[in-house]
Amino acid sequence: MIITRSPLRITLGGGGTDLPSYYRQHGGYLIAASIDKYVYVTVMRPFTEGIYLKYSKLEHVDRIDDVQHPMIREALRVSGFRTPQVEITTLADIPAGT
């Protein structure tokens, strides 16, 4: 099992300019700070085959292409799984979308 913790950030200025759709055309500047609230990610191998995701939604799929969460889907593609058997859980100290 792998457990990680990373501080959350708040944007003080320039929000949205860190998105590729903006900065590729206009460049971007962002002023941000980390806060004393965290996001936690656990990765483990479940007893049965499949991809189990637990975030603000629950997903259980058999193929990487069927994963709905775009960042997790692409991370799994890059990792080179052949027969996925993984459970990824994310949770944070603050509600999703805030």
Tab-separated table of C-alpha atoms in Angstrom:
chain	number	residue	atom	x	y	z
A	1	MET	CA	0.000	0.000	0.000
A	2	ILE	CA	1.191	3.496	-0.840
A	3	ILE	CA	-0.185	6.484	1.062
A	4	THR	CA	0.660	10.057	0.113
A	5	ARG	CA	-0.291	13.422	1.541
A	6	SER	CA	0.062	16.716	-0.270
A	7	PRO	CA	-0.901	20.219	0.855
A	8	LEU	CA	-3.761	21.909	-0.942
A	9	ARG	CA	-3.219	25.260	-2.584
A	10	ILE	CA	-5.205	28.438	-2.800
A	11	THR	CA	-4.839	30.759	-5.755
A	12	LEU	CA	-4.130	34.340	-4.766
A	13	GLY	CA	-4.063	35.650	-8.330
A	14	GLY	CA	-3.948	34.465	-11.922
A	15	GLY	CA	-6.406	31.611	-11.467
A	16	GLY	CA	-7.076	29.820	-14.743
A	17	THR	CA	-3.847	30.974	-16.395
A	18	ASP	CA	-2.260	27.660	-15.369
A	19	LEU	CA	-4.583	25.753	-17.712
A	20	PRO	CA	-3.026	24.582	-21.003
A	21	SER	CA	-5.940	25.999	-23.006
A	22	TYR	CA	-4.952	29.467	-21.773
A	23	TYR	CA	-1.189	29.503	-21.209
A	24	ARG	CA	-0.312	27.886	-24.560
A	25	GLN	CA	-1.787	30.904	-26.302
A	26	HIS	CA	-1.267	33.749	-23.824
A	27	GLY	CA	1.313	32.574	-21.296
A	28	GLY	CA	0.421	32.537	-17.655
A	29	TYR	CA	1.296	33.736	-14.210
A	30	LEU	CA	-0.063	32.339	-11.028
A	31	ILE	CA	0.405	33.289	-7.417
A	32	ALA	CA	-0.556	30.478	-5.072
A	33	ALA	CA	0.121	29.318	-1.542
A	34	SER	CA	-0.231	25.998	0.186
A	35	ILE	CA	-2.462	25.759	3.231
A	36	ASP	CA	-2.653	23.491	6.249
A	37	LYS	CA	-5.277	21.265	4.596
A	38	TYR	CA	-4.286	18.177	2.641
A	39	VAL	CA	-5.313	15.735	-0.066
A	40	TYR	CA	-4.531	12.073	0.588
A	41	VAL	CA	-4.093	9.361	-2.035
A	42	THR	CA	-3.831	5.648	-1.339
A	43	VAL	CA	-2.870	3.056	-3.917
A	44	MET	CA	-3.146	-0.635	-3.172
A	45	ARG	CA	-3.623	-3.984	-4.863
A	46	PRO	CA	-7.099	-5.421	-4.186
A	47	PHE	CA	-7.822	-9.132	-3.922
A	48	THR	CA	-9.734	-9.225	-7.212
A	49	GLU	CA	-8.825	-7.947	-10.673
A	50	GLY	CA	-10.181	-4.633	-11.825
A	51	ILE	CA	-9.724	-0.936	-11.367
A	52	TYR	CA	-11.411	0.397	-8.242
A	53	LEU	CA	-11.535	4.169	-7.831
A	54	LYS	CA	-12.898	6.037	-4.844
A	55	TYR	CA	-13.036	9.819	-5.044
A	56	SER	CA	-16.154	12.020	-5.140
A	57	LYS	CA	-17.535	9.120	-7.217
A	58	LEU	CA	-17.044	5.353	-7.128
A	59	GLU	CA	-15.803	3.506	-10.193
A	60	HIS	CA	-15.200	-0.175	-10.824
A	61	VAL	CA	-14.089	-0.992	-14.355
A	62	ASP	CA	-12.056	-3.687	-16.054
A	63	ARG	CA	-10.223	-1.597	-18.633
A	64	ILE	CA	-8.235	1.619	-18.402
A	65	ASP	CA	-10.198	3.074	-21.341
A	66	ASP	CA	-13.390	2.799	-19.261
A	67	VAL	CA	-12.099	4.985	-16.403
A	68	GLN	CA	-14.125	8.213	-16.285
A	69	HIS	CA	-11.690	10.317	-14.214
A	70	PRO	CA	-9.356	11.851	-16.845
A	71	MET	CA	-6.252	12.341	-14.669
A	72	ILE	CA	-6.410	8.863	-13.146
A	73	ARG	CA	-7.088	7.293	-16.561
A	74	GLU	CA	-4.019	8.918	-18.104
A	75	ALA	CA	-1.826	8.114	-15.080
A	76	LEU	CA	-2.815	4.453	-15.419
A	77	ARG	CA	-2.006	4.537	-19.147
A	78	VAL	CA	1.438	5.997	-18.496
A	79	SER	CA	2.151	3.405	-15.779
A	80	GLY	CA	1.904	0.591	-18.336
A	81	PHE	CA	-0.493	-1.758	-16.527
A	82	ARG	CA	-1.205	-4.903	-18.553
A	83	THR	CA	-3.812	-6.535	-16.339
A	84	PRO	CA	-5.005	-3.777	-14.041
A	85	GLN	CA	-5.537	-4.772	-10.454
A	86	VAL	CA	-5.446	-1.555	-8.509
A	87	GLU	CA	-7.484	0.443	-6.018
A	88	ILE	CA	-6.955	4.197	-5.818
A	89	THR	CA	-8.649	6.288	-3.151
A	90	THR	CA	-8.462	10.059	-2.832
A	91	LEU	CA	-9.839	12.170	-0.016
A	92	ALA	CA	-9.250	15.662	1.228
A	93	ASP	CA	-9.655	17.781	4.325
A	94	ILE	CA	-12.129	19.993	2.452
A	95	PRO	CA	-15.158	19.151	0.262
A	96	ALA	CA	-14.698	18.454	-3.453
A	97	GLY	CA	-15.018	21.497	-5.693
A	98	THR	CA	-14.172	24.110	-3.053
